[in-house]
PDB file of C-alpha atoms in Angstrom:
ATOM      1  CA  UNK P   1      -3.594  25.626   3.908  1.00 74.00           C
ATOM      2  CA  UNK P   2      -1.125  25.255   6.755  1.00 80.00           C
ATOM      3  CA  UNK P   3       2.285  23.758   5.970  1.00 80.00           C
ATOM      4  CA  UNK P   4       1.814  21.373   8.885  1.00 86.00           C
ATOM      5  CA  UNK P   5      -1.067  19.741   6.970  1.00 90.00           C
ATOM      6  CA  UNK P   6       0.914  19.459   3.739  1.00 91.00           C
ATOM      7  CA  UNK P   7       4.272  18.141   4.916  1.00 93.00           C
ATOM      8  CA  UNK P   8       2.989  14.822   6.343  1.00 96.00           C
ATOM      9  CA  UNK P   9       1.593  13.838   2.916  1.00 96.00           C
ATOM     10  CA  UNK P  10       4.729  14.984   1.102  1.00 95.00           C
ATOM     11  CA  UNK P  11       7.043  13.184   3.538  1.00 96.00           C
ATOM     12  CA  UNK P  12       4.891  10.041   3.557  1.00 97.00           C
ATOM     13  CA  UNK P  13       5.027   9.914  -0.251  1.00 97.00           C
ATOM     14  CA  UNK P  14       8.844  10.181  -0.188  1.00 97.00           C
ATOM     15  CA  UNK P  15       9.129   7.481   2.492  1.00 96.00           C
ATOM     16  CA  UNK P  16       6.686   5.011   0.945  1.00 97.00           C
ATOM     17  CA  UNK P  17       8.247   5.311  -2.515  1.00 97.00           C
ATOM     18  CA  UNK P  18      11.678   4.730  -0.984  1.00 95.00           C
ATOM     19  CA  UNK P  19      10.692   1.762   1.176  1.00 94.00           C
ATOM     20  CA  UNK P  20       8.338   0.008  -1.237  1.00 95.00           C
ATOM     21  CA  UNK P  21       9.880   0.873  -4.598  1.00 95.00           C
ATOM     22  CA  UNK P  22      13.453   2.014  -3.896  1.00 95.00           C
ATOM     23  CA  UNK P  23      12.541   5.204  -5.762  1.00 96.00           C
ATOM     24  CA  UNK P  24      13.586   8.747  -4.805  1.00 97.00           C
ATOM     25  CA  UNK P  25      10.869  11.400  -5.020  1.00 96.00           C
ATOM     26  CA  UNK P  26      11.755  15.082  -5.420  1.00 94.00           C
ATOM     27  CA  UNK P  27       9.736  18.283  -5.880  1.00 90.00           C
ATOM     28  CA  UNK P  28       9.164  18.982  -9.568  1.00 84.00           C
ATOM     29  CA  UNK P  29      10.451  22.512 -10.165  1.00 74.00           C
ATOM     30  CA  UNK P  30       9.253  22.753 -13.783  1.00 65.00           C
ATOM     31  CA  UNK P  31       5.985  24.632 -13.291  1.00 60.00           C
ATOM     32  CA  UNK P  32       5.045  24.365 -16.966  1.00 52.00           C
ATOM     33  CA  UNK P  33       4.727  20.618 -16.542  1.00 47.00           C
ATOM     34  CA  UNK P  34       2.382  20.773 -13.594  1.00 48.00           C
ATOM     35  CA  UNK P  35      -0.618  19.830 -15.682  1.00 54.00           C
ATOM     36  CA  UNK P  36       1.218  17.534 -18.074  1.00 51.00           C
ATOM     37  CA  UNK P  37       1.435  14.081 -16.607  1.00 55.00           C
ATOM     38  CA  UNK P  38       0.883  12.299 -19.871  1.00 57.00           C
ATOM     39  CA  UNK P  39      -1.829  11.311 -22.289  1.00 62.00           C
ATOM     40  CA  UNK P  40      -3.510   9.037 -19.820  1.00 74.00           C
ATOM     41  CA  UNK P  41      -3.582   9.336 -16.081  1.00 82.00           C
ATOM     42  CA  UNK P  42      -5.152   7.690 -13.095  1.00 89.00           C
ATOM     43  CA  UNK P  43      -6.110   9.401  -9.876  1.00 92.00           C
ATOM     44  CA  UNK P  44      -6.660   7.962  -6.442  1.00 94.00           C
ATOM     45  CA  UNK P  45      -8.926  10.078  -4.223  1.00 93.00           C
ATOM     46  CA  UNK P  46      -8.922   9.590  -0.463  1.00 96.00           C
ATOM     47  CA  UNK P  47     -11.304  11.503   1.787  1.00 95.00           C
ATOM     48  CA  UNK P  48     -10.065  12.715   5.159  1.00 96.00           C
ATOM     49  CA  UNK P  49     -12.406  13.165   8.122  1.00 95.00           C
ATOM     50  CA  UNK P  50     -11.978  14.220  11.739  1.00 96.00           C
ATOM     51  CA  UNK P  51     -10.099  17.265  13.029  1.00 95.00           C
ATOM     52  CA  UNK P  52      -9.220  17.954   9.401  1.00 94.00           C
ATOM     53  CA  UNK P  53     -11.586  17.296   6.534  1.00 92.00           C
ATOM     54  CA  UNK P  54     -11.147  17.312   2.802  1.00 92.00           C
ATOM     55  CA  UNK P  55      -9.667  15.185   0.088  1.00 93.00           C
ATOM     56  CA  UNK P  56      -6.278  14.052  -1.131  1.00 95.00           C
ATOM     57  CA  UNK P  57      -5.952  13.218  -4.807  1.00 93.00           C
ATOM     58  CA  UNK P  58      -2.877  11.377  -6.042  1.00 94.00           C
ATOM     59  CA  UNK P  59      -2.439  11.743  -9.808  1.00 91.00           C
ATOM     60  CA  UNK P  60      -0.160   9.407 -11.740  1.00 92.00           C
ATOM     61  CA  UNK P  61       0.626   9.034 -15.443  1.00 88.00           C
ATOM     62  CA  UNK P  62      -0.077   5.633 -16.938  1.00 89.00           C
ATOM     63  CA  UNK P  63       3.599   4.962 -17.575  1.00 91.00           C
ATOM     64  CA  UNK P  64       4.486   5.769 -13.967  1.00 94.00           C
ATOM     65  CA  UNK P  65       1.784   3.437 -12.653  1.00 94.00           C
ATOM     66  CA  UNK P  66       2.849   0.547 -14.872  1.00 95.00           C
ATOM     67  CA  UNK P  67       6.462   1.002 -13.793  1.00 96.00           C
ATOM     68  CA  UNK P  68       5.445   1.066 -10.104  1.00 97.00           C
ATOM     69  CA  UNK P  69       3.576  -2.222 -10.436  1.00 96.00           C
ATOM     70  CA  UNK P  70       6.444  -3.739 -12.411  1.00 96.00           C
ATOM     71  CA  UNK P  71       8.877  -2.852  -9.602  1.00 95.00           C
ATOM     72  CA  UNK P  72       6.560  -4.356  -6.979  1.00 95.00           C
ATOM     73  CA  UNK P  73       5.748  -7.572  -8.835  1.00 94.00           C
ATOM     74  CA  UNK P  74       8.844  -8.112 -10.964  1.00 92.00           C
ATOM     75  CA  UNK P  75       6.492  -8.591 -13.933  1.00 92.00           C
ATOM     76  CA  UNK P  76       5.729  -6.555 -17.053  1.00 92.00           C
ATOM     77  CA  UNK P  77       2.330  -4.831 -17.234  1.00 92.00           C
ATOM     78  CA  UNK P  78       1.058  -3.181 -20.407  1.00 90.00           C
ATOM     79  CA  UNK P  79      -2.430  -1.999 -19.419  1.00 91.00           C
ATOM     80  CA  UNK P  80      -4.208  -0.313 -16.544  1.00 93.00           C
ATOM     81  CA  UNK P  81      -6.585  -2.952 -15.188  1.00 94.00           C
ATOM     82  CA  UNK P  82      -8.177  -3.942 -11.859  1.00 95.00           C
ATOM     83  CA  UNK P  83      -4.957  -5.476 -10.529  1.00 96.00           C
ATOM     84  CA  UNK P  84      -2.949  -2.343 -11.329  1.00 96.00           C
ATOM     85  CA  UNK P  85      -5.473   0.190  -9.987  1.00 96.00           C
ATOM     86  CA  UNK P  86      -5.977  -1.869  -6.830  1.00 97.00           C
ATOM     87  CA  UNK P  87      -2.219  -1.976  -6.153  1.00 97.00           C
ATOM     88  CA  UNK P  88      -2.047   1.768  -6.810  1.00 97.00           C
ATOM     89  CA  UNK P  89      -5.013   2.382  -4.509  1.00 97.00           C
ATOM     90  CA  UNK P  90      -3.272   0.446  -1.732  1.00 97.00           C
ATOM     91  CA  UNK P  91      -0.015   2.394  -2.165  1.00 97.00           C
ATOM     92  CA  UNK P  92      -2.005   5.668  -1.949  1.00 97.00           C
ATOM     93  CA  UNK P  93      -3.856   4.312   1.064  1.00 97.00           C
ATOM     94  CA  UNK P  94      -0.543   3.467   2.776  1.00 96.00           C
ATOM     95  CA  UNK P  95       0.823   6.967   2.067  1.00 97.00           C
ATOM     96  CA  UNK P  96      -2.335   8.586   3.457  1.00 97.00           C
ATOM     97  CA  UNK P  97      -2.379   6.308   6.504  1.00 96.00           C
ATOM     98  CA  UNK P  98       1.230   7.224   7.318  1.00 96.00           C
ATOM     99  CA  UNK P  99       0.440  10.934   6.821  1.00 97.00           C
ATOM    100  CA  UNK P 100      -2.562  10.707   9.151  1.00 96.00           C
ATOM    101  CA  UNK P 101      -0.309   9.048  11.784  1.00 94.00           C
ATOM    102  CA  UNK P 102       2.057  12.025  11.516  1.00 95.00           C
ATOM    103  CA  UNK P 103      -0.887  14.419  11.858  1.00 96.00           C
ATOM    104  CA  UNK P 104      -1.921  12.519  14.988  1.00 94.00           C
ATOM    105  CA  UNK P 105       1.538  13.226  16.438  1.00 93.00           C
ATOM    106  CA  UNK P 106       0.726  16.926  15.875  1.00 93.00           C
ATOM    107  CA  UNK P 107      -2.561  16.479  17.785  1.00 93.00           C
ATOM    108  CA  UNK P 108      -4.806  16.316  14.727  1.00 94.00           C
ATOM    109  CA  UNK P 109      -6.965  13.206  14.982  1.00 95.00           C
ATOM    110  CA  UNK P 110      -8.104  12.168  11.510  1.00 96.00           C
ATOM    111  CA  UNK P 111      -9.371   9.110   9.647  1.00 96.00           C
ATOM    112  CA  UNK P 112      -9.209   8.201   5.992  1.00 96.00           C
ATOM    113  CA  UNK P 113     -11.859   6.613   3.791  1.00 95.00           C
ATOM    114  CA  UNK P 114     -11.105   3.775   1.359  1.00 94.00           C
ATOM    115  CA  UNK P 115      -9.400   4.895  -1.869  1.00 95.00           C
ATOM    116  CA  UNK P 116     -11.494   5.687  -4.945  1.00 93.00           C
ATOM    117  CA  UNK P 117      -9.962   5.181  -8.368  1.00 91.00           C
ATOM    118  CA  UNK P 118     -10.555   7.960 -10.888  1.00 88.00           C
ATOM    119  CA  UNK P 119      -9.746   7.212 -14.504  1.00 80.00           C
ATOM    120  CA  UNK P 120      -8.696   9.986 -16.921  1.00 66.00           C
ATOM    121  CA  UNK P 121     -11.374  12.643 -17.410  1.00 62.00           C
ATOM    122  CA  UNK P 122     -13.571  11.911 -14.415  1.00 58.00           C
ATOM    123  CA  UNK P 123     -13.592  14.857 -12.054  1.00 58.00           C
ATOM    124  CA  UNK P 124     -13.059  14.024  -8.392  1.00 56.00           C
ATOM    125  CA  UNK P 125     -16.120  15.508  -6.694  1.00 60.00           C
ATOM    126  CA  UNK P 126     -14.226  16.066  -3.450  1.00 65.00           C
ATOM    127  CA  UNK P 127     -12.034  18.750  -5.016  1.00 67.00           C
ATOM    128  CA  UNK P 128     -14.807  20.810  -6.609  1.00 67.00           C
ATOM    129  CA  UNK P 129     -15.450  24.271  -5.222  1.00 64.00           C
ATOM    130  CA  UNK P 130     -12.401  24.145  -2.976  1.00 68.00           C
ATOM    131  CA  UNK P 131      -9.054  25.837  -3.045  1.00 79.00           C
ATOM    132  CA  UNK P 132      -6.728  23.076  -4.195  1.00 85.00           C
ATOM    133  CA  UNK P 133      -3.075  22.925  -3.284  1.00 88.00           C
ATOM    134  CA  UNK P 134      -1.009  21.065  -5.883  1.00 87.00           C
ATOM    135  CA  UNK P 135       2.325  19.415  -5.165  1.00 90.00           C
ATOM    136  CA  UNK P 136       4.107  18.368  -8.384  1.00 91.00           C
ATOM    137  CA  UNK P 137       6.631  15.589  -7.823  1.00 93.00           C
ATOM    138  CA  UNK P 138       9.258  13.952  -9.955  1.00 92.00           C
ATOM    139  CA  UNK P 139      10.728  10.467  -9.862  1.00 95.00           C
ATOM    140  CA  UNK P 140      13.052   8.434 -12.125  1.00 96.00           C
ATOM    141  CA  UNK P 141       9.930   6.552 -13.333  1.00 95.00           C
ATOM    142  CA  UNK P 142       7.860   9.640 -14.136  1.00 91.00           C
ATOM    143  CA  UNK P 143       5.866  12.425 -12.592  1.00 88.00           C
ATOM    144  CA  UNK P 144       3.055  12.423 -10.082  1.00 91.00           C
ATOM    145  CA  UNK P 145       1.075  15.060  -8.269  1.00 91.00           C
ATOM    146  CA  UNK P 146      -0.672  15.365  -4.946  1.00 93.00           C
ATOM    147  CA  UNK P 147      -3.729  17.619  -4.884  1.00 90.00           C
ATOM    148  CA  UNK P 148      -5.044  18.529  -1.452  1.00 92.00           C
ATOM    149  CA  UNK P 149      -8.005  20.303   0.069  1.00 91.00           C
ATOM    150  CA  UNK P 150      -7.851  20.129   3.839  1.00 91.00           C
ATOM    151  CA  UNK P 151      -9.570  22.439   6.282  1.00 89.00           C
ATOM    152  CA  UNK P 152      -9.438  22.458  10.041  1.00 90.00           C
ATOM    153  CA  UNK P 153     -12.715  21.746  11.790  1.00 88.00           C
ATOM    154  CA  UNK P 154     -13.407  23.947  14.764  1.00 75.00           C
ATOM    155  CA  UNK P 155     -14.803  22.082  17.753  1.00 65.00           C
TER     156      UNK P 155
ATOM    157  CA  UNK M   1      10.707 -13.041  -7.427  1.00 61.00           C
ATOM    158  CA  UNK M   2       9.440 -10.217  -5.254  1.00 83.00           C
ATOM    159  CA  UNK M   3      11.522 -11.111  -2.183  1.00 88.00           C
ATOM    160  CA  UNK M   4      14.531  -8.867  -1.475  1.00 90.00           C
ATOM    161  CA  UNK M   5      17.376  -9.529   0.937  1.00 91.00           C
ATOM    162  CA  UNK M   6      16.855  -6.109   2.510  1.00 90.00           C
ATOM    163  CA  UNK M   7      13.532  -7.399   3.929  1.00 91.00           C
ATOM    164  CA  UNK M   8      15.403  -9.774   6.234  1.00 92.00           C
ATOM    165  CA  UNK M   9      14.873  -8.931   9.930  1.00 90.00           C
ATOM    166  CA  UNK M  10      17.581 -11.227  11.303  1.00 89.00           C
ATOM    167  CA  UNK M  11      15.063 -13.501  13.034  1.00 89.00           C
ATOM    168  CA  UNK M  12      15.359 -16.820  11.128  1.00 91.00           C
ATOM    169  CA  UNK M  13      11.849 -18.154  11.828  1.00 89.00           C
ATOM    170  CA  UNK M  14      10.133 -14.865  10.835  1.00 90.00           C
ATOM    171  CA  UNK M  15      12.390 -14.357   7.812  1.00 93.00           C
ATOM    172  CA  UNK M  16      11.610 -17.880   6.551  1.00 93.00           C
ATOM    173  CA  UNK M  17       7.883 -17.193   6.901  1.00 92.00           C
ATOM    174  CA  UNK M  18       8.195 -13.858   5.082  1.00 92.00           C
ATOM    175  CA  UNK M  19      10.079 -15.545   2.239  1.00 94.00           C
ATOM    176  CA  UNK M  20       7.367 -18.183   2.027  1.00 92.00           C
ATOM    177  CA  UNK M  21       4.653 -15.475   1.926  1.00 91.00           C
ATOM    178  CA  UNK M  22       6.450 -13.663  -0.879  1.00 93.00           C
ATOM    179  CA  UNK M  23       6.971 -16.921  -2.767  1.00 92.00           C
ATOM    180  CA  UNK M  24       3.273 -17.791  -2.569  1.00 90.00           C
ATOM    181  CA  UNK M  25       2.100 -14.297  -3.532  1.00 91.00           C
ATOM    182  CA  UNK M  26       4.573 -14.264  -6.455  1.00 92.00           C
ATOM    183  CA  UNK M  27       3.204 -17.605  -7.688  1.00 90.00           C
ATOM    184  CA  UNK M  28      -0.349 -16.335  -7.246  1.00 91.00           C
ATOM    185  CA  UNK M  29       0.284 -13.144  -9.241  1.00 92.00           C
ATOM    186  CA  UNK M  30       2.125 -15.092 -11.939  1.00 90.00           C
ATOM    187  CA  UNK M  31      -0.769 -17.544 -12.254  1.00 89.00           C
ATOM    188  CA  UNK M  32      -3.341 -14.734 -12.429  1.00 90.00           C
ATOM    189  CA  UNK M  33      -1.454 -12.702 -15.009  1.00 90.00           C
ATOM    190  CA  UNK M  34      -0.590 -15.471 -17.440  1.00 88.00           C
ATOM    191  CA  UNK M  35      -2.641 -15.922 -20.579  1.00 89.00           C
ATOM    192  CA  UNK M  36      -5.403 -18.478 -20.515  1.00 91.00           C
ATOM    193  CA  UNK M  37      -8.930 -19.249 -19.433  1.00 94.00           C
ATOM    194  CA  UNK M  38     -10.068 -17.889 -16.076  1.00 93.00           C
ATOM    195  CA  UNK M  39     -11.522 -21.273 -15.117  1.00 93.00           C
ATOM    196  CA  UNK M  40      -8.065 -22.838 -15.439  1.00 92.00           C
ATOM    197  CA  UNK M  41      -6.642 -20.305 -12.963  1.00 92.00           C
ATOM    198  CA  UNK M  42      -9.289 -20.880 -10.309  1.00 92.00           C
ATOM    199  CA  UNK M  43      -7.547 -23.795  -8.525  1.00 91.00           C
ATOM    200  CA  UNK M  44      -4.502 -21.567  -7.877  1.00 87.00           C
ATOM    201  CA  UNK M  45      -6.783 -18.745  -6.706  1.00 88.00           C
ATOM    202  CA  UNK M  46      -8.564 -20.989  -4.218  1.00 91.00           C
ATOM    203  CA  UNK M  47      -5.303 -22.580  -3.051  1.00 90.00           C
ATOM    204  CA  UNK M  48      -3.741 -19.150  -2.396  1.00 87.00           C
ATOM    205  CA  UNK M  49      -6.777 -17.885  -0.551  1.00 85.00           C
ATOM    206  CA  UNK M  50      -6.795 -20.948   1.723  1.00 88.00           C
ATOM    207  CA  UNK M  51      -3.061 -20.555   2.277  1.00 88.00           C
ATOM    208  CA  UNK M  52      -3.378 -16.862   3.142  1.00 83.00           C
ATOM    209  CA  UNK M  53      -6.153 -17.579   5.617  1.00 84.00           C
ATOM    210  CA  UNK M  54      -4.231 -20.319   7.442  1.00 88.00           C
ATOM    211  CA  UNK M  55      -0.522 -19.554   7.054  1.00 89.00           C
ATOM    212  CA  UNK M  56      -0.973 -15.852   7.708  1.00 88.00           C
ATOM    213  CA  UNK M  57      -2.564 -16.595  11.075  1.00 88.00           C
ATOM    214  CA  UNK M  58       0.357 -18.875  12.020  1.00 91.00           C
ATOM    215  CA  UNK M  59       2.838 -16.262  10.864  1.00 92.00           C
ATOM    216  CA  UNK M  60       1.093 -13.376  12.629  1.00 93.00           C
ATOM    217  CA  UNK M  61       0.917 -15.411  15.847  1.00 93.00           C
ATOM    218  CA  UNK M  62       4.639 -16.233  15.656  1.00 93.00           C
ATOM    219  CA  UNK M  63       5.521 -12.623  14.866  1.00 94.00           C
ATOM    220  CA  UNK M  64       3.401 -11.299  17.732  1.00 95.00           C
ATOM    221  CA  UNK M  65       4.931 -13.870  20.149  1.00 95.00           C
ATOM    222  CA  UNK M  66       8.384 -12.700  19.099  1.00 94.00           C
ATOM    223  CA  UNK M  67       7.403  -9.062  19.656  1.00 94.00           C
ATOM    224  CA  UNK M  68       6.200  -9.881  23.158  1.00 95.00           C
ATOM    225  CA  UNK M  69       9.411 -11.784  23.898  1.00 94.00           C
ATOM    226  CA  UNK M  70      11.498  -8.681  23.153  1.00 93.00           C
ATOM    227  CA  UNK M  71       9.053  -6.222  24.805  1.00 94.00           C
ATOM    228  CA  UNK M  72       8.480  -4.491  21.466  1.00 94.00           C
ATOM    229  CA  UNK M  73       6.708  -1.186  22.255  1.00 94.00           C
ATOM    230  CA  UNK M  74       4.751  -1.190  18.980  1.00 92.00           C
ATOM    231  CA  UNK M  75       3.154  -4.581  19.738  1.00 94.00           C
ATOM    232  CA  UNK M  76      -0.451  -3.385  20.154  1.00 95.00           C
ATOM    233  CA  UNK M  77      -0.380  -1.237  17.026  1.00 91.00           C
ATOM    234  CA  UNK M  78       1.256  -4.028  15.021  1.00 92.00           C
ATOM    235  CA  UNK M  79      -1.295  -6.567  16.229  1.00 94.00           C
ATOM    236  CA  UNK M  80      -4.073  -4.204  15.122  1.00 93.00           C
ATOM    237  CA  UNK M  81      -2.584  -4.071  11.601  1.00 91.00           C
ATOM    238  CA  UNK M  82      -2.555  -7.895  11.554  1.00 92.00           C
ATOM    239  CA  UNK M  83      -6.205  -8.023  12.687  1.00 94.00           C
ATOM    240  CA  UNK M  84      -7.250  -5.560   9.976  1.00 91.00           C
ATOM    241  CA  UNK M  85      -5.474  -7.632   7.342  1.00 90.00           C
ATOM    242  CA  UNK M  86      -7.114 -10.877   8.511  1.00 90.00           C
ATOM    243  CA  UNK M  87     -10.508  -9.151   8.405  1.00 92.00           C
ATOM    244  CA  UNK M  88      -9.873  -7.881   4.875  1.00 91.00           C
ATOM    245  CA  UNK M  89      -8.799 -11.315   3.606  1.00 89.00           C
ATOM    246  CA  UNK M  90     -11.912 -12.771   5.265  1.00 91.00           C
ATOM    247  CA  UNK M  91     -14.126 -10.149   3.598  1.00 93.00           C
ATOM    248  CA  UNK M  92     -12.619 -10.927   0.198  1.00 93.00           C
ATOM    249  CA  UNK M  93     -13.111 -14.661   0.781  1.00 91.00           C
ATOM    250  CA  UNK M  94     -16.797 -14.007   1.478  1.00 94.00           C
ATOM    251  CA  UNK M  95     -17.127 -11.820  -1.607  1.00 95.00           C
ATOM    252  CA  UNK M  96     -15.445 -14.470  -3.765  1.00 93.00           C
ATOM    253  CA  UNK M  97     -17.939 -17.074  -2.590  1.00 92.00           C
ATOM    254  CA  UNK M  98     -20.913 -14.744  -3.215  1.00 95.00           C
ATOM    255  CA  UNK M  99     -19.725 -13.754  -6.692  1.00 94.00           C
ATOM    256  CA  UNK M 100     -18.427 -17.189  -7.705  1.00 92.00           C
ATOM    257  CA  UNK M 101     -14.793 -16.038  -7.831  1.00 93.00           C
ATOM    258  CA  UNK M 102     -15.308 -13.228 -10.364  1.00 95.00           C
ATOM    259  CA  UNK M 103     -12.032 -12.417 -12.127  1.00 94.00           C
ATOM    260  CA  UNK M 104     -12.248  -8.661 -11.583  1.00 95.00           C
ATOM    261  CA  UNK M 105     -12.583  -9.015  -7.806  1.00 95.00           C
ATOM    262  CA  UNK M 106      -9.753 -11.555  -7.610  1.00 94.00           C
ATOM    263  CA  UNK M 107      -7.482  -9.258  -9.638  1.00 95.00           C
ATOM    264  CA  UNK M 108      -8.330  -6.429  -7.207  1.00 95.00           C
ATOM    265  CA  UNK M 109      -7.493  -8.669  -4.255  1.00 94.00           C
ATOM    266  CA  UNK M 110      -4.168  -9.678  -5.793  1.00 94.00           C
ATOM    267  CA  UNK M 111      -3.113  -6.071  -6.493  1.00 96.00           C
ATOM    268  CA  UNK M 112      -3.955  -5.031  -2.958  1.00 95.00           C
ATOM    269  CA  UNK M 113      -2.260  -8.111  -1.466  1.00 93.00           C
ATOM    270  CA  UNK M 114       0.945  -7.405  -3.390  1.00 95.00           C
ATOM    271  CA  UNK M 115       1.182  -3.778  -2.187  1.00 96.00           C
ATOM    272  CA  UNK M 116       0.106  -4.666   1.357  1.00 94.00           C
ATOM    273  CA  UNK M 117       2.694  -7.429   1.747  1.00 93.00           C
ATOM    274  CA  UNK M 118       5.574  -5.310   0.450  1.00 95.00           C
ATOM    275  CA  UNK M 119       4.693  -2.390   2.711  1.00 94.00           C
ATOM    276  CA  UNK M 120       4.147  -4.592   5.727  1.00 92.00           C
ATOM    277  CA  UNK M 121       7.458  -6.433   5.438  1.00 92.00           C
ATOM    278  CA  UNK M 122       9.528  -3.539   3.991  1.00 90.00           C
ATOM    279  CA  UNK M 123       8.230  -0.890   6.402  1.00 89.00           C
ATOM    280  CA  UNK M 124       6.136  -2.067   9.378  1.00 88.00           C
ATOM    281  CA  UNK M 125       8.180  -5.193  10.176  1.00 90.00           C
ATOM    282  CA  UNK M 126      11.485  -3.381   9.707  1.00 90.00           C
ATOM    283  CA  UNK M 127      10.569  -1.242  12.723  1.00 90.00           C
ATOM    284  CA  UNK M 128      10.934  -4.417  14.811  1.00 91.00           C
ATOM    285  CA  UNK M 129      14.475  -4.911  13.480  1.00 89.00           C
ATOM    286  CA  UNK M 130      15.230  -1.217  14.119  1.00 90.00           C
ATOM    287  CA  UNK M 131      14.071  -1.647  17.723  1.00 91.00           C
ATOM    288  CA  UNK M 132      16.231  -4.764  18.235  1.00 88.00           C
ATOM    289  CA  UNK M 133      19.278  -2.975  16.795  1.00 86.00           C
ATOM    290  CA  UNK M 134      18.660   0.078  19.005  1.00 88.00           C
ATOM    291  CA  UNK M 135      18.372  -2.171  22.082  1.00 84.00           C
ATOM    292  CA  UNK M 136      21.658  -3.869  21.176  1.00 79.00           C
ATOM    293  CA  UNK M 137      23.423  -0.542  20.758  1.00 71.00           C
ATOM    294  CA  UNK M 138      22.092   0.624  24.104  1.00 61.00           C
ATOM    295  CA  UNK M 139      23.546  -2.355  25.959  1.00 58.00           C
TER     296      UNK M 139
END
């Protein structure tokens, strides 16, 4: 996968976390932890169509999600429910929308589909049978990952 | 309180409206998340939905008028974001009526509203302030 497809999603994640949550996101260098987000995790899958097609999956641990929603609302949350997953879906949607705008500036015209919430063991269909690029990220409120499968469509 | 001083654009009328939006959404979320019967929370749900549908239009109109007055180059794109938001609130309002204000759907709406409002004011609207500052520096 070309770096020019990856960077917009990475940069958009950094920017959105900074603007919305006042949280700094860095690359997680500890490779052993790449698959260890926590006991429970929630994914948000967003399909990309257009000049590029594929899927972006944002994976968050439950503790990270609850902390994100606490920062946004100023209230304590102790369970992953519809409110929490919807807020998380919108944050992922905003990141993807910003990334797609950056891709547009590089002459790739793409659209995104509404976010789909994936709880724990459900496998996101969009990633099956594809070569998946994984970006492990670290923040002061926990780890998250971006999984991507994007291919260029030849016109 | 979800409002932060860093959200201030420096345009008193718009800043007051943003503060009011945050205040109402904060109250809405607080009412939804407190313990108690769903039926008891419904008046606040309906009040917030009516407020969002009316006040948001006033606010968007004022914000767009301000953008035009300063020749903001992102006006068209910003207006499109406003239109999308109005359409989404309208779609939720329709769904609420059809489902009889089901709690799950209202909780979804509230979570999305919270994230949308923060991003819109903390990111999209700040671009207006950035433009005004850049214009001032250029003069």
